[in-house]
Short mmCIF file of C-alpha atoms in Angstrom, two decimals:
data_model
loop_
_atom_site.label_atom_id
_atom_site.label_comp_id
_atom_site.label_asym_id
_atom_site.label_seq_id
_atom_site.Cartn_x
_atom_site.Cartn_y
_atom_site.Cartn_z
CA MET A 11 2.99 40.52 -20.41
CA ILE A 12 4.45 37.03 -20.35
CA TYR A 13 6.69 38.01 -17.44
CA ASN A 14 3.70 39.24 -15.43
CA GLU A 15 1.82 36.03 -16.06
CA LEU A 16 4.78 33.95 -14.92
CA LYS A 17 5.26 36.14 -11.90
CA SER A 18 1.61 35.81 -10.96
CA GLU A 19 1.69 32.05 -11.44
CA LYS A 20 4.72 31.72 -9.21
CA LYS A 21 3.05 33.76 -6.50
CA GLU A 22 -0.01 31.50 -6.54
CA GLU A 23 2.19 28.42 -6.15
CA ARG A 24 3.89 29.83 -3.06
CA THR A 25 0.88 30.24 -0.82
CA SER A 26 1.79 27.50 1.65
CA ASN A 27 4.68 25.41 2.85
CA SER A 28 5.19 21.78 1.96
CA LEU A 29 5.73 19.27 4.73
CA LYS A 30 7.81 16.13 4.27
CA VAL A 31 7.63 13.60 7.09
CA ILE A 32 10.15 10.75 7.21
CA CYS A 33 8.86 8.09 9.59
CA ILE A 34 11.41 5.69 11.09
CA GLU A 35 9.54 2.42 11.61
CA GLY A 36 10.28 -1.07 12.87
CA VAL A 37 9.84 -3.46 15.75
CA HIS A 38 11.06 -2.38 19.20
CA GLY A 39 14.82 -2.94 19.52
CA ALA A 40 15.54 -2.44 15.82
CA GLY A 41 17.63 0.69 16.45
CA LYS A 42 15.13 3.42 15.61
CA SER A 43 16.15 5.58 18.58
CA SER A 44 19.77 5.71 17.44
CA ILE A 45 18.70 6.81 13.95
CA VAL A 46 16.20 9.37 15.20
CA ASN A 47 18.80 10.75 17.62
CA TRP A 48 21.27 11.18 14.74
CA PHE A 49 18.77 13.37 12.91
CA LYS A 50 18.14 15.38 16.07
CA ILE A 51 21.88 15.99 16.48
CA ASN A 52 22.00 17.19 12.87
CA GLY A 53 19.35 19.83 13.42
CA PHE A 54 16.15 18.16 12.27
CA HIS A 55 12.86 18.60 14.07
CA VAL A 56 11.90 15.22 15.53
CA ILE A 57 8.40 14.08 16.41
CA ASP A 58 8.62 11.66 19.30
CA GLU A 59 5.99 8.95 19.55
CA GLY A 60 5.17 9.87 23.16
CA PHE A 61 3.39 13.13 22.42
CA MET A 62 0.01 12.49 24.04
CA THR A 63 -0.16 13.65 27.66
CA GLU A 64 -3.84 13.33 28.52
CA GLU A 65 -5.21 11.13 31.29
CA VAL A 66 -5.00 7.45 30.41
CA TYR A 67 -7.69 5.01 31.53
CA LEU A 68 -6.86 2.10 29.23
CA HIS A 69 -3.66 0.36 28.23
CA PRO A 70 -2.06 2.31 25.33
CA GLN A 71 -2.16 -0.77 23.10
CA THR A 72 -5.90 -1.29 23.37
CA PHE A 73 -7.81 -0.68 20.16
CA VAL A 74 -9.42 2.59 21.26
CA MET A 75 -6.15 4.08 22.53
CA GLU A 76 -4.29 3.08 19.37
CA MET A 77 -7.06 4.73 17.35
CA THR A 78 -6.77 7.87 19.46
CA TRP A 79 -3.00 7.88 18.97
CA ILE A 80 -3.38 7.62 15.17
CA THR A 81 -5.82 10.51 14.85
CA THR A 82 -3.79 12.70 17.21
CA TRP A 83 -0.65 11.94 15.19
CA PHE A 84 -2.28 13.27 12.02
CA GLN A 85 -3.73 16.25 13.89
CA ARG A 86 -0.26 17.13 15.09
CA LEU A 87 1.07 17.30 11.55
CA LEU A 88 -1.82 19.53 10.48
CA LYS A 89 -1.13 21.85 13.40
CA ILE A 90 2.57 22.09 12.55
CA LYS A 91 1.70 22.85 8.93
CA HIS A 92 -0.93 25.46 9.90
CA GLU A 93 1.43 27.26 12.28
CA ALA A 94 4.18 27.30 9.64
CA ASP A 95 1.77 28.71 7.05
CA GLU A 96 0.61 31.45 9.41
CA GLU A 97 4.20 32.48 10.03
CA SER A 98 4.94 32.41 6.29
CA LYS A 99 1.98 34.70 5.58
CA ARG A 100 3.64 37.31 7.75
CA THR A 101 7.09 36.89 6.22
CA ASN A 102 6.00 35.94 2.69
CA LYS A 103 8.60 33.17 2.78
CA TYR A 104 7.52 29.60 2.04
CA LYS A 105 9.68 26.51 2.24
CA GLU A 106 9.85 22.75 2.38
CA ILE A 107 9.76 21.62 5.99
CA VAL A 108 11.30 18.26 6.88
CA LEU A 109 10.24 16.34 9.96
CA ILE A 110 11.64 13.08 11.29
CA ALA A 111 9.05 10.95 13.09
CA ASP A 112 9.81 8.25 15.62
CA ARG A 113 7.31 5.69 14.28
CA SER A 114 4.26 6.24 12.11
CA PRO A 115 0.54 5.50 12.47
CA PHE A 116 1.27 2.10 10.93
CA SER A 117 2.78 0.99 14.27
CA ALA A 118 -0.77 0.64 15.57
CA ILE A 119 -1.38 -2.14 13.03
CA PHE A 120 1.26 -4.33 14.65
CA TYR A 121 0.90 -3.43 18.34
CA ALA A 122 -2.87 -3.20 18.85
CA ARG A 123 -4.08 -5.89 21.19
CA GLY A 124 -6.36 -8.65 20.05
CA GLY A 125 -5.01 -8.88 16.52
CA LYS A 126 -7.34 -6.13 15.30
CA GLY A 127 -4.66 -3.74 14.10
CA ASN A 128 -5.21 -4.65 10.46
CA LEU A 129 -8.46 -2.67 10.63
CA PHE A 130 -6.39 0.51 10.82
CA ASP A 131 -4.54 0.05 7.54
CA SER A 132 -7.09 1.45 5.09
CA CYS A 133 -8.00 4.28 7.49
CA ILE A 134 -4.37 5.33 7.76
CA ARG A 135 -3.87 5.33 4.00
CA GLU A 136 -7.03 7.35 3.39
CA SER A 137 -5.88 9.85 6.01
CA MET A 138 -2.52 10.15 4.27
CA LYS A 139 -4.33 10.96 1.02
CA ASP A 140 -6.22 13.74 2.80
CA LEU A 141 -2.95 15.20 4.08
CA GLU A 142 -1.43 15.08 0.59
CA THR A 143 -4.06 17.61 -0.51
CA GLU A 144 -2.55 19.91 2.14
CA GLN A 145 0.98 19.35 0.77
CA ILE A 146 1.93 16.96 3.55
CA GLU A 147 3.83 13.92 2.26
CA ILE A 148 4.59 10.99 4.55
CA LEU A 149 7.41 8.52 3.82
CA THR A 150 7.88 5.36 5.87
CA VAL A 151 11.27 3.73 6.40
CA LYS A 152 11.29 0.33 8.07
CA ILE A 153 14.43 -0.66 9.97
CA HIS A 154 14.94 -4.41 9.65
CA VAL A 155 16.99 -6.61 11.97
CA GLU A 156 17.46 -10.37 11.78
CA LYS A 157 15.28 -12.10 14.36
CA LYS A 158 18.02 -13.70 16.46
CA LYS A 159 19.94 -10.43 16.70
CA LEU A 160 16.78 -8.52 17.59
CA MET A 161 15.86 -10.87 20.43
CA SER A 162 19.35 -10.46 21.85
CA ARG A 163 19.01 -6.66 21.79
CA ILE A 164 15.59 -6.78 23.44
CA ALA A 165 16.91 -9.02 26.23
CA LYS A 166 19.81 -6.66 26.94
CA ARG A 167 17.53 -3.62 26.96
CA LEU A 168 15.09 -5.36 29.29
CA LYS A 169 17.82 -5.82 31.91
CA LYS A 170 18.40 -2.06 31.96
CA HIS A 171 14.72 -1.14 31.66
CA PRO A 172 12.66 -3.82 33.45
CA ASP A 173 9.61 -1.55 33.30
CA ARG A 174 9.27 -2.53 29.65
CA LYS A 175 7.69 -5.73 30.90
CA ASN A 176 4.54 -3.61 31.02
CA TYR A 177 4.60 -3.82 27.23
CA ASN A 178 5.22 -7.59 27.13
CA GLU A 179 8.84 -7.28 25.99
CA HIS A 180 9.83 -10.08 28.38
CA LEU A 181 7.64 -12.53 26.44
CA TYR A 182 9.43 -14.20 23.53
CA GLU A 183 6.21 -15.25 21.82
CA TRP A 184 4.88 -11.70 21.90
CA ASN A 185 8.13 -10.23 20.57
CA SER A 186 8.18 -12.89 17.88
CA SER A 187 4.60 -12.20 16.81
CA ILE A 188 5.29 -8.45 16.44
CA TYR A 189 8.42 -9.24 14.44
CA ASP A 190 6.50 -11.56 12.12
CA LYS A 191 3.79 -8.95 11.54
CA TYR A 192 6.41 -6.40 10.47
CA GLU A 193 8.06 -8.93 8.17
CA GLN A 194 4.77 -9.80 6.48
CA TYR A 195 3.71 -6.20 5.91
CA LYS A 196 4.72 -4.85 2.50
CA GLY A 197 3.39 -1.31 2.71
CA PHE A 198 6.56 0.58 3.70
CA ASP A 199 8.22 2.96 1.23
CA LEU A 200 11.74 1.81 2.11
CA VAL A 201 13.34 -1.05 4.06
CA LEU A 202 16.87 -0.80 5.47
CA ASP A 203 18.83 -3.51 7.28
CA ASN A 204 20.32 -2.72 10.70
CA THR A 205 21.43 -6.20 11.71
CA GLN A 206 25.09 -5.19 11.92
CA ASP A 207 26.52 -3.54 15.03
CA LEU A 208 27.14 0.18 15.37
CA LYS A 209 30.37 0.01 13.39
CA LYS A 210 28.05 -0.16 10.35
CA PHE A 211 25.77 2.60 11.63
CA ASP A 212 27.32 5.24 9.36
CA ASP A 213 26.60 3.06 6.35
CA LEU A 214 22.98 2.71 7.41
CA ILE A 215 22.53 6.48 7.74
CA GLU A 216 24.23 7.08 4.39
CA GLN A 217 21.93 4.56 2.72
CA LEU A 218 18.87 6.21 4.26
CA LEU A 219 19.94 9.69 3.14
CA THR A 220 20.76 8.51 -0.36
CA SER A 221 17.42 6.72 -0.69
CA VAL A 222 15.23 9.66 0.29
CA ASN A 223 17.18 12.72 -0.87
CA CYS A 224 15.56 12.69 -4.30
CA ARG A 225 12.24 13.43 -2.59
CA VAL A 226 13.37 15.67 0.27
CA GLN A 227 15.45 18.75 -0.53
CA LYS A 228 16.89 19.37 2.93
CA ILE A 229 18.46 15.93 3.05
CA LYS A 230 20.80 17.06 0.29
CA GLU A 231 22.28 19.67 2.62
CA ILE A 232 23.84 17.00 4.84
CA GLU A 233 27.43 16.02 4.11
CA VAL A 234 27.61 12.26 4.36
CA ASP A 235 31.37 12.51 4.98
CA SER A 236 30.61 14.16 8.32
CA LEU A 237 28.71 11.14 9.65
CA SER A 238 31.67 9.87 11.62
CA GLU A 239 31.90 13.21 13.41
CA THR A 240 28.40 12.93 14.85
CA THR A 241 28.26 9.17 15.51
CA SER A 242 30.74 7.39 17.77
CA SER A 243 31.21 3.70 17.08
CA SER A 244 32.44 3.25 20.64
CA GLU A 245 29.01 3.98 22.11
CA SER A 246 26.79 1.03 22.85
CA GLU A 247 23.25 0.84 21.48
CA GLU A 248 21.93 0.87 25.03
CA GLU A 249 23.74 4.13 25.81
CA GLU A 250 22.26 5.75 22.71
CA ASP A 251 18.78 4.58 23.73
CA ASP A 252 19.30 6.11 27.18
CA GLU A 253 20.42 9.41 25.67
CA GLN A 254 17.39 9.47 23.39
CA GLU A 255 15.10 8.89 26.36
CA LYS A 256 16.73 11.75 28.27
CA VAL A 257 16.18 14.11 25.34
CA ALA A 258 12.54 13.01 25.05
CA ASP A 259 11.99 13.49 28.78
CA LYS A 260 13.37 17.01 28.59
CA HIS A 261 10.63 18.01 26.12
CA THR A 262 7.76 16.21 27.88
CA THR A 263 6.03 17.90 30.79
CA LYS A 264 3.69 15.00 31.54
CA VAL A 265 4.00 11.26 31.26
CA ALA A 266 3.56 10.28 27.62
CA ILE A 267 0.87 7.69 27.05
CA LYS A 268 2.51 5.99 24.08
CA VAL A 269 5.48 3.69 24.68
CA ARG A 270 6.52 0.76 22.47
#
């Protein structure tokens, strides 16, 4: 009798999958693409920030477009969860699904034009609470870089990608204001420093894995000793950014409306 009750209770608990979303956050040029690309190489499903492909009539950093991007971001997670649950109903196999996200809805707080991004904060947090009721947990990891080093990286990237002037990256004051907003915000779950060059990249990844593995089961499956096999210290940060862009382009059939 006790066995039947335990068996029944276990069956009720396994009626849906759980979704863990690790969001890699930070100002442009902080090295997020290199980190996200590492996870992609290691078999994780990555959510790129440029996932909206509808017609665009306003600049993506206007308030209304940032708001649209936020709601679509949450909708995308719900769709992934729903599709996984439907498949699990057929197989009767439920699991913890881990996603790596290139940015989070919080990016809109810092990049929205007109200094109105702070209006999004409470809406984002209330939305996250709603998703928690559906077993969707969102963790945010901010990648920090010292200001002088960051500005140097942005300048180098701008030479290779002059089109990023469309997003004001050629303006020091604008870059500085975004940096300061990130520094002042204290709502991230984890902050990691990426000021060092790529020779310290393995250490950064190891620190990230160690910090989140107590909350995400799949992270434990990765052997930290194998980091050097998947990350080459001889590659430049710009080359890794280019490779990440190529991978993103391969999975995008239309021009994405979100670029930071």
